[in-house]
mmCIF file of C-alpha atoms in Angstrom:
data_model
loop_
_atom_site.group_PDB
_atom_site.id
_atom_site.type_symbol
_atom_site.label_atom_id
_atom_site.label_comp_id
_atom_site.label_asym_id
_atom_site.label_seq_id
_atom_site.Cartn_x
_atom_site.Cartn_y
_atom_site.Cartn_z
ATOM 1 C CA GLY V 18 69.047 92.955 116.360
ATOM 2 C CA ALA V 19 71.790 95.054 117.889
ATOM 3 C CA GLY V 20 73.707 93.441 120.695
ATOM 4 C CA VAL V 21 75.728 95.011 123.480
ATOM 5 C CA SER V 22 78.185 97.500 122.054
ATOM 6 C CA GLN V 23 81.410 98.520 123.775
ATOM 7 C CA SER V 24 83.906 101.177 122.824
ATOM 8 C CA PRO V 25 86.741 101.500 122.281
ATOM 9 C CA SER V 26 87.689 97.951 121.309
ATOM 10 C CA ASN V 27 91.252 98.581 122.333
ATOM 11 C CA LYS V 28 92.809 101.271 124.467
ATOM 12 C CA VAL V 29 96.496 101.798 125.123
ATOM 13 C CA THR V 30 97.420 104.520 127.556
ATOM 14 C CA GLU V 31 100.198 105.609 129.837
ATOM 15 C CA LYS V 32 100.254 104.923 133.528
ATOM 16 C CA GLY V 33 98.626 107.742 135.461
ATOM 17 C CA LYS V 34 96.172 108.753 132.742
ATOM 18 C CA ASP V 35 92.400 108.530 133.144
ATOM 19 C CA VAL V 36 90.354 106.305 130.829
ATOM 20 C CA GLU V 37 86.676 106.091 130.051
ATOM 21 C CA LEU V 38 85.061 102.942 128.693
ATOM 22 C CA ARG V 39 81.598 102.946 127.201
ATOM 23 C CA CYS V 40 78.853 100.332 127.098
ATOM 24 C CA ASP V 41 75.663 100.538 125.076
ATOM 25 C CA PRO V 42 73.321 97.775 126.290
ATOM 26 C CA ILE V 43 70.595 96.024 124.341
ATOM 27 C CA SER V 44 67.605 98.329 124.063
ATOM 28 C CA GLY V 45 65.102 97.756 126.847
ATOM 29 C CA HIS V 46 67.488 95.831 129.071
ATOM 30 C CA THR V 47 67.231 97.109 132.619
ATOM 31 C CA ALA V 48 70.188 95.275 134.119
ATOM 32 C CA LEU V 49 73.772 96.150 133.220
ATOM 33 C CA TYR V 50 76.985 94.593 134.508
ATOM 34 C CA TRP V 51 80.672 95.416 134.266
ATOM 35 C CA TYR V 52 83.366 92.765 134.667
ATOM 36 C CA ARG V 53 87.062 92.612 134.056
ATOM 37 C CA GLN V 54 89.083 89.639 132.950
ATOM 38 C CA SER V 55 92.844 89.417 133.138
ATOM 39 C CA LEU V 56 94.660 87.065 130.784
ATOM 40 C CA GLY V 57 93.972 83.460 131.680
ATOM 41 C CA GLN V 58 91.760 84.409 134.602
ATOM 42 C CA GLY V 59 88.060 84.302 135.342
ATOM 43 C CA LEU V 60 85.588 87.168 135.223
ATOM 44 C CA GLU V 61 85.836 89.588 138.114
ATOM 45 C CA PHE V 62 82.568 91.357 138.975
ATOM 46 C CA LEU V 63 82.901 95.146 139.172
ATOM 47 C CA ILE V 64 79.479 96.793 139.326
ATOM 48 C CA TYR V 65 75.807 96.042 138.634
ATOM 49 C CA PHE V 66 72.988 98.442 137.701
ATOM 50 C CA GLN V 67 69.341 97.401 137.898
ATOM 51 C CA GLY V 68 66.753 99.918 136.756
ATOM 52 C CA ASN V 69 66.609 102.950 139.018
ATOM 53 C CA SER V 70 67.982 101.151 142.053
ATOM 54 C CA ALA V 71 71.283 102.140 143.618
ATOM 55 C CA PRO V 72 74.061 100.237 141.862
ATOM 56 C CA ASP V 73 75.900 97.389 143.549
ATOM 57 C CA LYS V 74 79.462 98.705 143.598
ATOM 58 C CA SER V 75 80.847 95.982 145.813
ATOM 59 C CA GLY V 76 83.263 94.711 143.156
ATOM 60 C CA LEU V 77 85.043 97.966 142.367
ATOM 61 C CA PRO V 78 88.684 97.325 143.360
ATOM 62 C CA SER V 79 89.549 100.860 144.467
ATOM 63 C CA ASP V 80 88.214 104.406 144.563
ATOM 64 C CA ARG V 81 89.982 105.035 141.256
ATOM 65 C CA PHE V 82 87.157 103.098 139.622
ATOM 66 C CA SER V 83 83.702 104.564 139.116
ATOM 67 C CA ALA V 84 80.777 103.929 136.823
ATOM 68 C CA GLU V 85 77.548 105.593 135.939
ATOM 69 C CA ARG V 86 74.552 104.769 133.871
ATOM 70 C CA THR V 87 72.698 107.665 132.344
ATOM 71 C CA GLY V 88 68.988 107.483 131.595
ATOM 72 C CA GLY V 89 68.942 103.784 132.317
ATOM 73 C CA SER V 90 70.815 103.077 129.111
ATOM 74 C CA VAL V 91 74.446 103.846 128.253
ATOM 75 C CA SER V 92 77.036 103.229 130.930
ATOM 76 C CA THR V 93 80.581 104.528 131.304
ATOM 77 C CA LEU V 94 83.292 102.988 133.443
ATOM 78 C CA THR V 95 85.996 105.453 134.441
ATOM 79 C CA ILE V 96 89.408 104.530 135.762
ATOM 80 C CA GLN V 97 91.422 107.397 137.172
ATOM 81 C CA ARG V 98 95.205 107.461 137.510
ATOM 82 C CA THR V 99 95.570 104.132 135.761
ATOM 83 C CA GLN V 100 98.073 101.576 137.012
ATOM 84 C CA GLN V 101 99.683 98.693 135.141
ATOM 85 C CA GLU V 102 97.618 96.189 137.109
ATOM 86 C CA ASP V 103 94.495 97.724 135.543
ATOM 87 C CA SER V 104 95.462 96.118 132.222
ATOM 88 C CA ALA V 105 92.707 93.634 131.355
ATOM 89 C CA VAL V 106 89.691 93.106 129.163
ATOM 90 C CA TYR V 107 86.702 95.011 130.487
ATOM 91 C CA LEU V 108 83.434 93.316 129.632
ATOM 92 C CA CYS V 109 79.957 94.766 129.795
ATOM 93 C CA ALA V 110 76.785 92.679 129.804
ATOM 94 C CA SER V 111 73.082 93.438 129.920
ATOM 95 C CA SER V 112 69.977 91.423 130.635
ATOM 96 C CA SER V 113 66.271 92.122 130.262
ATOM 97 C CA ARG V 114 66.050 92.165 134.059
ATOM 98 C CA SER V 115 67.881 90.624 136.981
ATOM 99 C CA HIS V 116 68.017 86.828 137.020
ATOM 100 C CA GLN V 117 67.779 86.650 133.241
ATOM 101 C CA PRO V 118 70.682 85.542 131.007
ATOM 102 C CA GLN V 119 73.301 88.158 130.300
ATOM 103 C CA HIS V 120 74.431 89.169 126.856
ATOM 104 C CA PHE V 121 78.017 90.333 126.571
ATOM 105 C CA GLY V 122 79.711 92.926 124.454
ATOM 106 C CA ASP V 123 83.021 92.189 122.748
ATOM 107 C CA GLY V 124 84.916 93.932 125.527
ATOM 108 C CA THR V 125 87.505 96.688 125.701
ATOM 109 C CA ARG V 126 91.096 95.506 125.848
ATOM 110 C CA LEU V 127 92.920 97.997 128.071
ATOM 111 C CA SER V 128 96.701 98.126 128.150
ATOM 112 C CA ILE V 129 98.544 100.409 130.547
ATOM 113 C CA LEU V 130 102.138 101.153 129.587
ATOM 114 C CA ARG H 30 86.529 80.178 150.033
ATOM 115 C CA LYS H 31 85.277 81.459 146.687
ATOM 116 C CA GLU H 32 81.563 82.050 146.244
ATOM 117 C CA VAL H 33 81.516 79.883 143.131
ATOM 118 C CA GLU H 34 84.027 77.097 142.590
ATOM 119 C CA GLN H 35 84.775 75.004 139.550
ATOM 120 C CA ASP H 36 87.353 72.351 138.789
ATOM 121 C CA PRO H 37 89.652 74.239 136.397
ATOM 122 C CA GLY H 38 90.602 71.076 134.505
ATOM 123 C CA PRO H 39 91.797 70.840 131.860
ATOM 124 C CA PHE H 40 89.582 68.049 130.679
ATOM 125 C CA ASN H 41 91.015 66.341 127.612
ATOM 126 C CA VAL H 42 88.578 63.911 126.028
ATOM 127 C CA PRO H 43 88.253 62.111 122.683
ATOM 128 C CA GLU H 44 85.481 62.904 120.267
ATOM 129 C CA GLY H 45 82.298 61.117 121.191
ATOM 130 C CA ALA H 46 83.061 61.002 124.909
ATOM 131 C CA THR H 47 80.693 62.071 127.653
ATOM 132 C CA VAL H 48 82.065 64.643 130.056
ATOM 133 C CA ALA H 49 80.600 66.236 133.176
ATOM 134 C CA PHE H 50 81.473 69.423 135.013
ATOM 135 C CA ASN H 51 80.418 70.426 138.494
ATOM 136 C CA CYS H 52 80.180 73.808 140.101
ATOM 137 C CA THR H 53 79.560 74.533 143.781
ATOM 138 C CA TYR H 54 78.271 77.755 145.295
ATOM 139 C CA SER H 55 78.321 79.048 148.840
ATOM 140 C CA ASN H 56 75.335 81.411 149.023
ATOM 141 C CA SER H 57 72.255 79.371 149.875
ATOM 142 C CA ALA H 58 70.048 82.329 148.870
ATOM 143 C CA SER H 59 71.188 82.121 145.241
ATOM 144 C CA GLN H 60 68.267 82.188 142.874
ATOM 145 C CA SER H 61 69.299 81.746 139.276
ATOM 146 C CA PHE H 62 71.956 79.677 137.588
ATOM 147 C CA PHE H 63 73.504 79.502 134.139
ATOM 148 C CA TRP H 64 76.233 77.854 132.107
ATOM 149 C CA TYR H 65 78.225 79.940 129.647
ATOM 150 C CA ARG H 66 80.978 78.976 127.266
ATOM 151 C CA GLN H 67 83.920 81.172 126.440
ATOM 152 C CA ASP H 68 86.197 80.641 123.501
ATOM 153 C CA CYS H 69 89.770 81.879 123.594
ATOM 154 C CA ARG H 70 89.924 85.693 123.589
ATOM 155 C CA LYS H 71 86.172 85.958 123.051
ATOM 156 C CA GLU H 72 83.316 87.113 125.237
ATOM 157 C CA PRO H 73 81.249 84.570 127.224
ATOM 158 C CA LYS H 74 78.114 83.289 125.516
ATOM 159 C CA LEU H 75 75.096 81.743 127.158
ATOM 160 C CA LEU H 76 74.976 77.984 126.807
ATOM 161 C CA MET H 77 71.913 77.290 128.911
ATOM 162 C CA SER H 78 69.968 78.281 131.972
ATOM 163 C CA VAL H 79 69.749 75.769 134.802
ATOM 164 C CA TYR H 80 66.349 74.926 136.233
ATOM 165 C CA SER H 81 65.506 73.139 139.455
ATOM 166 C CA SER H 82 63.924 70.238 137.587
ATOM 167 C CA GLY H 83 66.948 69.834 135.338
ATOM 168 C CA ASN H 84 66.920 70.652 131.665
ATOM 169 C CA GLU H 85 68.300 69.368 128.428
ATOM 170 C CA ASP H 86 69.266 71.034 125.168
ATOM 171 C CA GLY H 87 70.396 68.538 122.587
ATOM 172 C CA ARG H 88 73.631 66.965 123.809
ATOM 173 C CA PHE H 89 73.766 69.187 126.891
ATOM 174 C CA THR H 90 72.064 68.495 130.218
ATOM 175 C CA ALA H 91 72.141 70.830 133.198
ATOM 176 C CA GLN H 92 71.089 69.987 136.731
ATOM 177 C CA LEU H 93 70.729 71.895 139.971
ATOM 178 C CA ASN H 94 71.004 70.431 143.449
ATOM 179 C CA ARG H 95 69.928 73.113 145.903
ATOM 180 C CA ALA H 96 70.417 70.936 148.972
ATOM 181 C CA SER H 97 74.072 70.340 148.148
ATOM 182 C CA GLN H 98 74.483 73.710 146.448
ATOM 183 C CA TYR H 99 75.935 72.572 143.170
ATOM 184 C CA ILE H 100 75.089 72.656 139.510
ATOM 185 C CA SER H 101 76.319 70.324 136.840
ATOM 186 C CA LEU H 102 76.697 70.219 133.086
ATOM 187 C CA LEU H 103 76.815 66.999 131.108
ATOM 188 C CA ILE H 104 77.972 66.942 127.508
ATOM 189 C CA ARG H 105 77.272 63.800 125.514
ATOM 190 C CA ASP H 106 78.872 62.770 122.232
ATOM 191 C CA SER H 107 81.545 65.488 122.461
ATOM 192 C CA LYS H 108 82.462 67.352 119.287
ATOM 193 C CA LEU H 109 85.691 69.137 118.426
ATOM 194 C CA SER H 110 83.687 72.361 118.456
ATOM 195 C CA ASP H 111 82.829 71.831 122.128
ATOM 196 C CA SER H 112 86.419 72.755 123.030
ATOM 197 C CA ALA H 113 86.124 75.886 125.153
ATOM 198 C CA THR H 114 86.066 77.105 128.727
ATOM 199 C CA TYR H 115 82.777 76.483 130.514
ATOM 200 C CA LEU H 116 81.710 79.006 133.131
ATOM 201 C CA CYS H 117 79.034 78.532 135.728
ATOM 202 C CA VAL H 118 77.184 81.615 136.912
ATOM 203 C CA VAL H 119 75.220 82.085 140.096
ATOM 204 C CA ASN H 120 72.937 85.053 140.805
ATOM 205 C CA THR H 121 72.093 86.141 144.313
ATOM 206 C CA ASN H 122 68.566 87.147 145.254
ATOM 207 C CA ALA H 123 69.618 90.757 144.660
ATOM 208 C CA GLY H 124 70.572 89.918 141.084
ATOM 209 C CA LYS H 125 74.335 90.202 141.427
ATOM 210 C CA SER H 126 76.188 87.630 139.327
ATOM 211 C CA THR H 127 79.219 85.642 140.310
ATOM 212 C CA PHE H 128 81.112 83.676 137.696
ATOM 213 C CA GLY H 129 83.213 80.643 138.391
ATOM 214 C CA ASP H 130 86.746 80.712 137.031
ATOM 215 C CA GLY H 131 85.803 78.168 134.390
ATOM 216 C CA THR H 132 86.603 74.619 133.377
ATOM 217 C CA THR H 133 88.641 74.114 130.227
ATOM 218 C CA LEU H 134 87.591 71.350 127.862
ATOM 219 C CA THR H 135 89.627 70.109 124.926
ATOM 220 C CA VAL H 136 88.038 67.544 122.639
ATOM 221 C CA LYS H 137 90.562 65.673 120.532
ATOM 222 C CA PRO H 138 90.072 63.727 117.308
#
């Protein structure tokens, strides 16, 4: 079956521009997570959605980062006024519900020039 | 102190060796635990869940010690294909996940 789908696969943009990253979770999965991973580093938690509950935004590094999840399915992560330190791979994962294993997308590799 | 800590390694072992990784966590209210593997420039993939009674999947054994707040992964009869970074994951009671930074394993012929 279809796994977690992320788009774009790669994004190169200039410093100061806004970017939008998309995540399409596995159908029926109620939990959705965003992480970022810099080269050679571990996964950094960004935000977690569970059903209709308020998202856990505790990992968002600044107010330039925001995310939404429409209709309990597709999620978009928006980074405004990008900075070079935002360059990383952004990974999305979903699970059937909280405390179940997460399934990851291939990630979006973001490069800020 | 990080919420989830792993020995980064690297662990370099010969084929056929047995290797063990530990992972400690700080939140005593943590409820679910997993091991993932991540190959270079790839996304993490679930290796196995970790249950209180311990569990085994072929050459892999995972254990949880709630009293000491650590989980472990044992790999027996290492294969070249086991070379990867192994990530432990801890979920809080609210469902938020924290990943360790990973332990790198290289299995050599």
